[in-house]
Coordinates of C-alpha atoms in Angstrom, one line a residue:
X29 CA -6.3 26.6 -11.1
X30 CA -8.1 28.3 -13.9
X31 CA -6.9 30.1 -17.6
X32 CA -8.4 31.8 -20.3
X33 CA -7.5 29.7 -23.9
X34 CA -11.0 29.0 -24.8
X35 CA -14.0 27.8 -23.7
X36 CA -14.5 24.3 -22.4
X37 CA -15.1 21.3 -24.7
X38 CA -18.8 19.7 -24.5
X39 CA -19.0 16.6 -22.6
X40 CA -19.0 13.4 -24.0
X41 CA -22.0 11.8 -22.7
X42 CA -22.7 7.8 -24.2
X43 CA -21.9 5.5 -22.4
X44 CA -20.6 7.5 -19.9
X45 CA -22.9 9.7 -17.8
X46 CA -24.3 13.4 -18.0
X47 CA -22.3 15.8 -15.8
X48 CA -23.6 16.0 -12.3
X49 CA -25.8 18.7 -10.9
X50 CA -22.9 19.4 -8.2
X51 CA -21.8 22.8 -9.4
X52 CA -17.9 23.2 -8.1
X53 CA -17.4 19.9 -9.3
X54 CA -18.4 21.2 -13.1
X55 CA -16.9 24.3 -12.6
X56 CA -13.2 22.7 -11.5
X57 CA -13.5 20.4 -14.7
X58 CA -14.6 23.4 -16.9
X59 CA -11.2 24.8 -15.4
X60 CA -9.1 22.2 -16.3
X61 CA -10.5 21.4 -19.0
X62 CA -9.7 25.3 -20.3
X63 CA -6.4 24.3 -19.4
X64 CA -5.8 20.5 -21.1
X65 CA -8.2 21.2 -24.1
X66 CA -8.9 17.9 -24.4
X67 CA -11.2 16.8 -27.7
X68 CA -13.9 15.3 -25.3
X69 CA -15.0 15.6 -21.7
X70 CA -16.2 11.5 -20.6
X71 CA -17.6 11.7 -17.3
X72 CA -17.6 7.9 -15.7
X73 CA -20.8 6.8 -14.2
X74 CA -19.3 3.3 -13.3
X75 CA -21.8 1.0 -15.1
X76 CA -21.0 -2.1 -16.7
X77 CA -21.5 -0.5 -20.4
X78 CA -19.1 1.9 -19.7
X79 CA -16.8 -0.8 -18.7
X80 CA -17.3 -3.1 -22.1
X81 CA -17.5 0.1 -24.3
X82 CA -13.6 1.7 -22.4
X83 CA -12.4 -1.5 -22.7
X84 CA -13.3 -2.5 -26.4
X85 CA -11.4 0.9 -26.9
X86 CA -8.6 0.1 -25.2
X87 CA -7.9 -3.3 -27.0
X88 CA -8.8 -1.3 -30.3
X89 CA -5.7 1.4 -29.6
X90 CA -3.4 -1.3 -28.3
X91 CA -3.6 -0.3 -24.9
X92 CA -5.1 -3.6 -23.6
X93 CA -4.6 -7.5 -24.9
X94 CA -7.5 -9.2 -24.8
X95 CA -6.6 -12.5 -23.1
X96 CA -7.4 -16.1 -23.2
X97 CA -11.3 -15.7 -22.1
X98 CA -11.8 -19.4 -21.6
X99 CA -8.6 -19.5 -19.1
X100 CA -8.8 -16.0 -17.8
X101 CA -12.2 -14.4 -18.1
X102 CA -12.8 -11.1 -18.1
X103 CA -8.5 -10.7 -17.9
X104 CA -6.5 -8.2 -19.9
X105 CA -3.1 -7.8 -20.6
X106 CA -0.9 -4.2 -20.5
X107 CA 2.7 -3.1 -21.1
X108 CA 4.0 0.3 -19.9
X109 CA 6.9 1.9 -20.9
X110 CA 10.5 0.1 -20.0
X111 CA 10.8 3.8 -18.5
X112 CA 7.7 3.9 -15.9
X113 CA 7.7 -0.1 -14.3
X114 CA 7.8 1.3 -10.7
X115 CA 7.0 4.3 -8.3
X116 CA 9.4 7.1 -8.4
X117 CA 10.0 8.9 -5.1
X118 CA 12.6 10.8 -6.9
X119 CA 10.4 12.7 -8.5
X120 CA 7.4 12.4 -5.8
X121 CA 6.7 16.0 -4.2
X122 CA 5.1 17.3 -1.1
X123 CA 4.3 20.7 -1.5
X124 CA 3.3 22.3 1.6
X125 CA 3.4 26.0 2.3
X126 CA 6.6 25.8 3.8
X127 CA 9.8 22.7 3.6
X128 CA 9.4 22.2 7.5
X129 CA 6.1 21.3 7.1
X130 CA 7.3 19.0 4.7
X131 CA 10.0 17.6 6.4
X132 CA 13.7 16.5 5.4
X133 CA 12.3 13.3 4.3
X134 CA 10.1 14.4 1.5
X135 CA 11.0 16.2 -1.7
X136 CA 9.6 19.7 -1.8
X137 CA 9.1 22.8 -3.8
X138 CA 7.4 25.9 -3.2
X139 CA 3.4 25.6 -4.2
X140 CA 3.2 28.5 -6.7
X141 CA 6.7 27.4 -7.9
X142 CA 5.3 24.2 -8.6
X143 CA 1.6 24.8 -9.9
X144 CA 3.2 27.3 -12.6
X145 CA 5.7 24.5 -13.7
X146 CA 2.7 22.0 -13.9
X147 CA 0.1 24.2 -15.5
X148 CA 2.9 24.7 -18.4
X149 CA 3.4 20.9 -18.6
X150 CA -0.7 20.7 -19.0
X151 CA -1.3 23.4 -21.1
X152 CA -2.5 21.9 -24.2
X153 CA -1.2 18.6 -22.7
X154 CA -4.9 16.8 -23.9
X155 CA -5.2 17.7 -27.4
X156 CA -6.5 15.2 -29.5
X157 CA -7.5 13.0 -26.6
X158 CA -10.3 11.9 -23.8
X159 CA -10.3 14.0 -20.6
X160 CA -11.9 11.3 -18.5
X161 CA -13.6 12.8 -15.0
X162 CA -13.5 9.7 -12.2
X163 CA -15.6 10.3 -9.2
X164 CA -14.1 7.8 -6.6
X165 CA -15.2 7.1 -3.1
X166 CA -12.7 5.7 -1.1
X167 CA -14.2 3.7 1.9
X168 CA -17.2 2.0 1.9
X169 CA -20.5 4.1 1.1
X170 CA -22.0 5.5 3.9
X171 CA -18.7 5.6 5.9
X172 CA -17.8 8.3 8.2
X173 CA -14.2 7.3 7.4
X174 CA -14.9 7.0 3.7
X175 CA -13.5 10.4 1.2
X176 CA -14.6 11.5 -2.0
X177 CA -12.0 12.1 -5.2
X178 CA -12.0 13.2 -8.5
X179 CA -9.1 11.8 -11.2
X180 CA -9.2 13.9 -14.4
X181 CA -7.2 11.7 -16.8
X182 CA -6.4 11.0 -20.6
X183 CA -5.9 7.6 -20.1
X184 CA -8.0 4.5 -20.5
X185 CA -5.7 2.2 -18.6
X186 CA -6.0 4.4 -15.7
X187 CA -10.1 4.6 -15.9
X188 CA -10.1 1.0 -16.1
X189 CA -7.8 0.6 -13.2
X190 CA -9.2 2.9 -10.9
X191 CA -12.9 1.3 -11.5
X192 CA -11.1 -1.7 -9.9
X193 CA -9.2 0.1 -7.1
X194 CA -12.3 2.2 -5.9
X195 CA -16.0 2.6 -5.9
X196 CA -16.4 5.2 -9.1
X197 CA -19.2 6.8 -10.8
X198 CA -22.5 7.3 -8.8
X199 CA -21.5 5.9 -5.9
X200 CA -19.1 8.5 -5.4
X201 CA -21.3 11.1 -6.6
X202 CA -23.7 10.5 -4.4
X203 CA -21.8 10.4 -1.0
X204 CA -20.3 13.7 -2.1
X205 CA -23.7 15.3 -2.4
X206 CA -23.9 19.3 -2.9
X207 CA -20.3 19.7 -1.5
X208 CA -17.2 20.3 -2.6
X209 CA -14.9 18.2 -0.2
X210 CA -13.5 16.2 -2.7
X211 CA -9.7 15.5 -3.7
X212 CA -9.0 17.4 -6.9
X213 CA -6.7 15.0 -9.0
X214 CA -5.3 15.7 -12.2
X215 CA -3.4 13.2 -14.6
X216 CA -1.7 13.4 -17.8
X217 CA 0.6 11.0 -19.2
X218 CA 2.4 13.5 -21.7
X219 CA 5.4 11.7 -23.4
X220 CA 6.5 10.0 -20.7
X221 CA 9.6 11.5 -20.5
X222 CA 11.6 10.9 -17.0
X223 CA 13.1 14.4 -17.4
X224 CA 8.8 15.3 -17.2
X225 CA 7.8 13.0 -14.6
X226 CA 6.4 14.7 -11.4
X227 CA 3.5 13.0 -9.0
X228 CA 2.9 16.5 -6.9
X229 CA 0.8 16.7 -3.7
X230 CA -0.5 20.0 -2.2
X231 CA -1.9 18.7 1.1
X232 CA -3.5 21.9 2.7
X233 CA -5.5 22.3 -1.1
X234 CA -6.2 18.5 -0.9
X235 CA -4.9 18.6 -4.7
X236 CA -2.5 16.0 -6.9
X237 CA -1.1 16.5 -9.6
X238 CA 0.5 13.4 -11.6
X239 CA 2.4 14.1 -15.2
X240 CA 4.4 11.6 -17.2
X241 CA 3.7 8.2 -15.8
X242 CA 1.5 5.6 -17.1
X243 CA 2.5 3.0 -14.0
X244 CA -0.1 2.6 -11.8
X245 CA 1.5 3.7 -8.3
X246 CA 1.9 6.8 -10.2
X247 CA -1.0 7.4 -11.7
X248 CA -4.2 5.5 -9.9
X249 CA -4.7 8.7 -7.9
X250 CA -6.8 7.2 -4.9
X251 CA -4.1 4.5 -3.7
X252 CA -1.0 5.8 -2.4
X253 CA -1.7 9.5 -3.4
X254 CA -4.9 10.3 -2.0
X255 CA -5.3 7.1 0.3
X256 CA -1.7 8.0 2.1
X257 CA 0.0 11.3 1.3
X258 CA -3.2 13.2 1.4
X259 CA -4.8 11.1 3.8
X260 CA -2.5 10.9 6.8
X261 CA -2.0 15.1 5.9
X262 CA -5.9 15.3 6.7
X263 CA -5.8 13.0 9.5
X264 CA -3.3 14.7 11.6
X265 CA -5.9 17.6 11.7
X266 CA -9.1 15.7 12.0
X267 CA -8.1 13.0 14.5
X268 CA -7.3 9.9 12.6
X269 CA -4.7 7.7 10.9
X270 CA -4.1 6.6 7.3
X271 CA -1.7 3.9 7.2
X272 CA 0.1 1.1 5.0
X273 CA -1.2 -1.3 6.5
X274 CA -3.3 -4.3 5.9
X275 CA -6.2 -5.3 7.4
X276 CA -7.4 -9.2 8.4
X277 CA -9.7 -10.8 10.9
X278 CA -8.8 -13.8 12.5
X279 CA -11.6 -15.9 14.2
X280 CA -11.1 -19.0 16.5
X281 CA -12.8 -22.0 16.9
X282 CA -15.1 -20.6 19.3
X283 CA -15.8 -18.1 17.6
X284 CA -14.1 -15.2 19.0
X285 CA -12.6 -12.7 16.2
X286 CA -9.6 -10.4 16.6
X287 CA -8.6 -7.8 13.9
X288 CA -5.4 -7.3 12.8
X289 CA -3.8 -4.1 11.2
X290 CA 0.0 -4.8 9.6
X291 CA 2.2 -2.8 8.1
X292 CA 4.8 -4.3 5.9
X293 CA 6.9 -2.0 3.4
X294 CA 6.2 -2.7 -0.5
X295 CA 6.7 -6.5 -1.4
X296 CA 7.8 -7.6 2.0
X297 CA 4.5 -10.4 1.9
X298 CA 1.8 -8.0 2.9
X299 CA -0.8 -9.5 0.3
X300 CA 0.1 -12.9 1.0
X301 CA -0.3 -12.5 5.0
X302 CA -3.6 -10.6 4.2
X303 CA -4.9 -13.6 2.3
X304 CA -3.0 -16.1 4.8
X305 CA -4.5 -19.7 4.5
X306 CA -3.8 -21.9 8.0
X307 CA -1.7 -24.7 7.9
X308 CA -4.1 -28.2 8.6
X309 CA -3.1 -28.2 12.3
X310 CA -5.2 -25.1 12.9
X311 CA -8.7 -26.8 12.4
X312 CA -11.8 -24.3 12.8
X313 CA -9.4 -21.6 12.6
X314 CA -10.6 -18.5 10.2
X315 CA -8.4 -16.0 8.6
X316 CA -10.5 -13.4 6.2
X317 CA -9.2 -10.4 4.2
X318 CA -10.6 -6.5 4.9
X319 CA -7.5 -5.4 3.3
X320 CA -4.3 -6.1 1.9
X321 CA -2.7 -2.5 1.8
X322 CA -4.2 0.8 3.5
X323 CA -5.7 1.5 6.3
X324 CA -7.7 4.3 7.6
X325 CA -8.3 4.0 11.4
X326 CA -10.1 6.5 13.5
X327 CA -11.1 6.5 17.1
X328 CA -14.7 5.0 18.0
X329 CA -17.1 6.4 20.8
X330 CA -16.4 2.8 22.7
X331 CA -12.6 3.7 23.3
X332 CA -11.1 1.9 20.8
X333 CA -9.3 2.1 17.3
X334 CA -11.5 1.3 14.3
X335 CA -10.2 0.7 10.8
X336 CA -11.5 0.6 7.0
X337 CA -10.0 -0.5 4.1
X338 CA -10.5 2.4 1.6
X339 CA -9.8 0.2 -1.3
X340 CA -11.9 -1.7 -3.6
X341 CA -9.2 -3.6 -5.1
X342 CA -5.9 -5.5 -4.7
X343 CA -2.6 -3.7 -7.0
X344 CA -0.4 -6.6 -6.2
X345 CA 3.0 -7.6 -7.1
X346 CA 2.5 -10.7 -9.2
X347 CA 6.4 -12.3 -9.3
X348 CA 6.4 -15.4 -6.7
X349 CA 3.0 -15.1 -6.1
X350 CA 1.6 -18.5 -6.9
X351 CA -1.0 -21.2 -5.3
X352 CA 1.4 -22.1 -2.4
X353 CA 2.3 -18.6 -1.7
X354 CA -0.9 -16.9 -2.0
X355 CA -4.0 -19.3 -2.9
X356 CA -6.4 -16.6 -2.7
X357 CA -4.6 -13.8 -5.2
X358 CA -4.3 -16.6 -8.0
X359 CA -8.1 -17.1 -7.2
X360 CA -8.8 -13.3 -7.3
X361 CA -6.8 -12.2 -10.6
X362 CA -8.1 -15.6 -12.1
X363 CA -11.1 -13.2 -13.8
X364 CA -11.8 -9.9 -14.4
X365 CA -8.1 -8.6 -13.9
X366 CA -5.8 -6.4 -15.5
X367 CA -2.0 -7.4 -16.1
X368 CA 0.3 -5.0 -16.1
X369 CA 4.4 -5.9 -17.5
X370 CA 4.1 -9.8 -16.9
X371 CA 5.3 -12.2 -19.2
X372 CA 2.8 -13.0 -22.2
X373 CA 2.1 -16.8 -23.3
X374 CA 1.3 -18.4 -26.9
X375 CA -2.1 -19.5 -25.6
X376 CA -3.2 -16.3 -24.3
X377 CA -2.4 -17.0 -20.7
X378 CA 0.7 -14.9 -18.2
X379 CA 3.3 -16.2 -16.5
X380 CA 6.0 -14.8 -14.1
X381 CA 8.9 -16.2 -12.1
X382 CA 7.3 -17.8 -9.5
X383 CA 4.4 -19.3 -10.9
X384 CA 2.9 -22.3 -10.6
X385 CA 3.1 -23.3 -14.1
X386 CA 6.8 -24.2 -15.1
X387 CA 8.2 -21.8 -17.5
X388 CA 7.2 -21.5 -20.9
X389 CA 9.4 -23.1 -23.9
X390 CA 8.6 -19.5 -25.5
X391 CA 6.6 -16.6 -24.7
X392 CA 6.8 -12.5 -24.9
X393 CA 8.7 -10.7 -22.1
X394 CA 7.3 -8.1 -20.3
X395 CA 8.6 -5.7 -23.4
X396 CA 6.9 -7.3 -25.8
X397 CA 10.6 -9.5 -27.0
X398 CA 10.7 -13.3 -27.5
X399 CA 12.3 -15.1 -24.3
X400 CA 13.1 -18.5 -23.3
X401 CA 14.2 -20.7 -20.5
X402 CA 17.9 -19.7 -21.8
X403 CA 17.1 -15.7 -22.1
X404 CA 19.3 -13.9 -19.9
X405 CA 16.7 -11.2 -19.0
X406 CA 13.3 -12.2 -16.6
X407 CA 10.3 -12.8 -18.4
X408 CA 8.3 -10.4 -16.3
X409 CA 9.3 -7.2 -15.1
X410 CA 10.1 -7.9 -11.1
X411 CA 7.5 -5.5 -9.9
X412 CA 4.9 -6.5 -12.4
X413 CA 1.4 -6.3 -11.0
X414 CA -1.7 -7.7 -11.1
X415 CA -5.3 -5.5 -10.7
X416 CA -8.1 -7.4 -9.4
X417 CA -11.4 -6.9 -7.5
X418 CA -11.6 -7.5 -4.3
X419 CA -14.9 -9.2 -4.1
X420 CA -13.1 -12.0 -5.9
X421 CA -10.9 -12.9 -3.2
X422 CA -12.7 -16.1 -2.1
X423 CA -11.5 -15.1 2.0
X424 CA -13.1 -11.2 1.7
X425 CA -14.0 -10.9 5.0
X426 CA -17.8 -9.8 5.7
X427 CA -16.6 -6.8 7.6
X428 CA -14.9 -5.5 4.5
X429 CA -17.6 -3.1 3.5
X430 CA -19.0 -2.2 7.1
X431 CA -18.8 1.6 6.8
X432 CA -18.3 1.6 10.9
X433 CA -14.9 -0.1 10.2
X434 CA -13.4 -2.9 12.5
X435 CA -12.0 -2.6 16.1
X436 CA -8.3 -3.0 16.1
X437 CA -6.6 -5.7 18.6
X438 CA -3.2 -6.0 17.3
X439 CA -0.7 -3.6 14.8
X440 CA 1.8 -5.4 13.4
X441 CA 5.3 -3.7 12.0
X442 CA 7.4 -5.6 9.8
X443 CA 10.4 -5.7 7.3
X444 CA 13.0 -7.5 5.4
X445 CA 15.8 -8.3 7.2
X446 CA 18.5 -10.9 7.2
X447 CA 19.4 -10.3 10.5
X448 CA 19.2 -9.1 14.4
X449 CA 15.9 -8.6 14.2
X450 CA 13.7 -12.0 16.2
X451 CA 10.2 -13.4 14.0
X452 CA 8.1 -11.8 16.8
X453 CA 8.4 -9.7 19.6
X454 CA 5.6 -7.4 21.8
X455 CA 6.0 -3.6 22.6
X456 CA 6.0 -2.9 26.2
X457 CA 3.6 0.2 25.7
X458 CA 2.2 2.0 22.7
X459 CA 5.0 4.8 23.5
X460 CA 7.6 1.6 23.0
X461 CA 5.4 0.3 19.8
X462 CA 5.5 3.9 18.3
X463 CA 9.3 3.4 18.7
X464 CA 9.4 0.8 17.4
X465 CA 7.5 1.8 14.0
X466 CA 9.7 4.6 13.7
X467 CA 12.7 2.9 14.3
X468 CA 12.0 -0.4 11.5
X469 CA 13.9 -1.2 8.4
X470 CA 13.6 -3.0 5.5
X471 CA 16.0 -4.6 2.7
X472 CA 14.6 -2.6 -0.3
X473 CA 12.8 -4.4 -3.2
X474 CA 11.6 -4.1 -6.4
X475 CA 8.9 -2.0 -5.9
X476 CA 10.2 1.6 -5.6
X477 CA 12.9 2.6 -8.2
X478 CA 17.1 2.3 -7.4
X479 CA 19.4 -0.4 -5.8
X480 CA 17.6 -3.2 -4.7
X481 CA 19.0 -5.0 -0.9
X482 CA 20.0 -2.1 0.9
X483 CA 18.7 -1.6 4.4
X484 CA 17.1 1.7 4.8
X485 CA 14.6 3.1 7.6
X486 CA 11.3 3.1 6.4
X487 CA 9.1 4.0 10.0
X488 CA 5.6 2.3 9.8
X489 CA 6.3 1.7 6.2
X490 CA 5.8 5.0 5.4
X491 CA 8.9 6.7 4.4
X492 CA 7.7 7.4 0.8
X493 CA 4.0 7.9 2.0
X494 CA 3.8 10.5 5.1
X495 CA 2.5 13.6 3.5
X496 CA 3.5 16.0 5.7
X497 CA 6.7 16.3 8.3
X498 CA 7.6 12.4 9.9
X499 CA 8.4 14.2 13.1
X500 CA 5.4 14.8 13.2
X501 CA 4.2 12.3 11.9
X502 CA 5.4 10.4 15.0
X503 CA 3.9 13.1 17.4
X504 CA 0.4 12.6 15.8
X505 CA 0.9 8.6 16.7
X506 CA 1.7 9.3 20.2
X507 CA -1.0 11.7 20.2
X508 CA -3.8 9.7 19.3
X509 CA -3.1 7.3 22.3
X510 CA -4.9 10.0 24.0
X511 CA -7.7 9.6 21.9
X512 CA -7.9 5.6 22.6
X513 CA -8.6 4.4 26.2
X514 CA -8.4 0.7 24.7
X515 CA -5.5 1.2 22.0
X516 CA -4.1 -2.0 19.9
X517 CA -1.3 -3.8 20.9
X518 CA 1.9 -3.3 18.7
X519 CA 4.0 -6.4 17.6
X520 CA 7.0 -6.7 15.6
X521 CA 7.5 -9.3 13.1
X522 CA 10.5 -10.7 10.8
X523 CA 9.9 -13.2 8.3
X524 CA 13.2 -13.1 6.6
X525 CA 15.8 -13.8 9.4
X526 CA 18.7 -16.1 7.8
X527 CA 21.3 -18.3 9.7
X528 CA 24.7 -18.4 8.9
X529 CA 24.5 -20.5 5.7
X530 CA 22.2 -18.3 4.4
X531 CA 18.9 -20.3 4.9
X532 CA 15.4 -18.6 6.1
X533 CA 15.0 -19.7 9.6
X534 CA 11.0 -19.4 9.7
X535 CA 9.1 -21.0 6.4
X536 CA 7.2 -18.2 6.1
X537 CA 3.6 -18.0 4.3
X538 CA 1.0 -20.2 5.8
X539 CA 3.2 -20.9 8.5
X540 CA 2.6 -17.4 9.6
X541 CA -0.8 -18.1 11.4
X542 CA 1.5 -19.7 14.1
X543 CA 2.8 -16.7 15.2
X544 CA -0.6 -14.6 14.4
X545 CA -1.8 -17.0 16.8
X546 CA 0.5 -16.1 19.3
X547 CA -0.3 -12.6 19.0
X548 CA -4.1 -13.0 19.0
X549 CA -3.3 -14.9 22.1
X550 CA -1.9 -11.9 23.8
X551 CA -4.4 -9.4 22.8
X552 CA -7.2 -11.5 24.2
X553 CA -5.1 -12.5 27.4
X554 CA -5.0 -16.4 26.6
X555 CA -0.8 -17.0 26.4
X556 CA 1.8 -15.7 28.5
X557 CA 5.3 -14.1 27.7
X558 CA 8.4 -13.4 29.4
X559 CA 10.2 -9.8 29.2
X560 CA 13.1 -9.3 27.2
X561 CA 15.8 -6.6 26.6
X562 CA 13.7 -5.4 23.6
X563 CA 9.7 -6.3 24.6
X564 CA 7.6 -9.2 25.7
X565 CA 8.7 -12.5 23.8
X566 CA 6.6 -15.8 23.4
X567 CA 8.3 -18.9 24.9
X568 CA 8.6 -22.3 23.0
X569 CA 5.9 -23.7 25.1
X570 CA 2.9 -21.3 24.2
X571 CA 4.4 -21.3 20.5
X572 CA 2.5 -24.3 18.2
X573 CA 5.5 -25.6 16.6
X574 CA 4.1 -29.2 15.9
X575 CA 4.2 -30.1 11.9
X576 CA 6.4 -27.5 11.3
X577 CA 9.5 -29.6 9.6
X578 CA 12.8 -28.8 10.7
X579 CA 11.6 -26.2 13.2
X580 CA 11.8 -27.3 17.2
X581 CA 13.2 -25.3 20.2
X582 CA 17.0 -24.9 18.8
X583 CA 15.4 -23.4 15.9
X584 CA 13.2 -21.2 17.8
X585 CA 15.7 -19.7 19.6
X586 CA 17.9 -19.4 17.1
X587 CA 15.0 -16.9 15.5
X588 CA 14.3 -15.3 18.6
X589 CA 17.7 -14.5 19.4
X590 CA 18.4 -11.2 20.6
X591 CA 22.4 -10.8 19.7
X592 CA 23.4 -7.7 21.3
X593 CA 26.5 -6.9 19.1
X594 CA 23.6 -6.9 16.5
X595 CA 22.0 -4.4 18.3
X596 CA 24.8 -1.8 19.3
X597 CA 25.0 -1.6 15.2
X598 CA 21.3 -1.5 14.5
X599 CA 21.3 1.5 17.0
X600 CA 23.9 3.4 15.5
X601 CA 21.9 2.6 12.3
X602 CA 18.6 4.6 13.6
X603 CA 20.7 7.3 14.3
X604 CA 20.9 8.4 10.9
X605 CA 17.5 8.9 10.4
X606 CA 16.6 10.1 13.8
X607 CA 19.3 12.4 13.2
X608 CA 18.0 13.7 10.2
X609 CA 14.6 14.3 12.2
X610 CA 16.2 15.4 15.4
X611 CA 14.9 19.0 15.1
X612 CA 11.4 17.8 15.8
X613 CA 11.8 14.8 16.7
X614 CA 9.7 13.6 19.6
X615 CA 11.9 13.7 23.0
X616 CA 9.5 10.0 23.5
X617 CA 11.4 8.4 21.0
X618 CA 15.1 9.8 22.4
X619 CA 13.9 8.1 26.2
X620 CA 13.0 4.9 24.1
X621 CA 16.4 4.8 22.3
X622 CA 17.9 5.5 26.1
X623 CA 16.0 2.8 27.6
X624 CA 16.9 0.5 24.9
X625 CA 20.3 1.1 25.6
X626 CA 20.2 0.7 29.1
X627 CA 18.6 -2.7 28.8
X628 CA 20.5 -3.8 26.3

């Protein structure tokens, strides 16, 4: 992208770094500077000095509020515009050369047309501002799976969040070297007008442009944009997989480790599961966190599937997080964290619905208005967030920075479903597992703009994040089996099934360890299962239930029940998405559906 408006401005070198020796990068930054016309260019080096300087500037400008440094050391608070608090799928585009490549589940526009529109919005958009150049590395340094991106932004908030979520500055430049294989990302907040809000991906160019938003999910371009939408597209052609999955390690008392990847839609307990603490009955067991949101997976030379967490931090949902549901997350966000759109207490600490502390007598809500327990609106936005470094997690796995990645033994798919879907079931084989992932549905949450509580199909939890035709994405999953001699076993879980009175059948949170134990046992050949119409299922005798209050064999059977009438309705609901994808839908998906009908 280039124009001839005026020569690029001189870079600001203190306390940031000097321009690198990589001429392809310097040239591209110069071209975008000509277009956007910033007053200054700031090259981020990732140093602590830089962090302190930019944080001070953000506080002076009112972008951040300094929190109580005795109670929350290194923590700051941010409010976003009330019209800009979640991902905006209706404004998110995949601009492949043809509409068929993007597929029917993505918004598409012709690349040339969209480039022209975005150039118009970016022309002169940074006058009076600083353009920050953020070189960042997604993945551990030295990993063959890691990727370099560069984000140009006019937002200090983005810089300070990106340095938590990725490895920025010199680390990324060393990984890039003198090459030009880096993702080109441009972000400008503009005037935060929803009518001029676009999050646009050009997969064939390895490029992203985001304008009109300041919310993390739309503007931290290394996260959903590169790590999933662009990553999934690149993975299809480069023989790897970019997935919306947590990564954890389960270690039994004998020291045997099993690595698990799990895909849940946003706000369905993914971070809680990634940081799970086993209940007291599991003495000697350990669960450690590799990643809480994204996994990049590639076949290894030994025939197994290896995975890394490309991120360096957690961008987690605050409401509902407390020391009962996720003590490790609470510890992780106790220092060096940026809180967004939670409530601000008079003592300079924060609060949200579901916090350990009782509701404050008074505070400022996420919009900055006075709030009391009598207020009708929530104090924190339902999608309020914390951005915390992963090194703060007391349960961080030693493998989290291993450039080789970890061999995945199990893949889990799960959503928020009140009916139909059992607590846990194992797929018969890889193709059946792909079908389970392709047909999974979940009740919508506040992580995306729209109506909450409706069941929508969300294949592999990737519907908002797949950077190309979803049917071809299913085909890629099926084809990957040919590259993996020892594939992971595939499972489905549902923590959210309810009884007739609307009560949850399963306690969830730390008790999910009991389900995880059976899954790990299946991976290592330690426990049996019986064949049901929908897959392999645990016998009660093989499921550790001791210590669970009000949960015996009757409750277990209810949580595991396969109701044929509910499943017939489920199959009809699946058809809505499959019909939309039918033109390119792999025939294996049709065959698996017919096999399920015959078994029912």
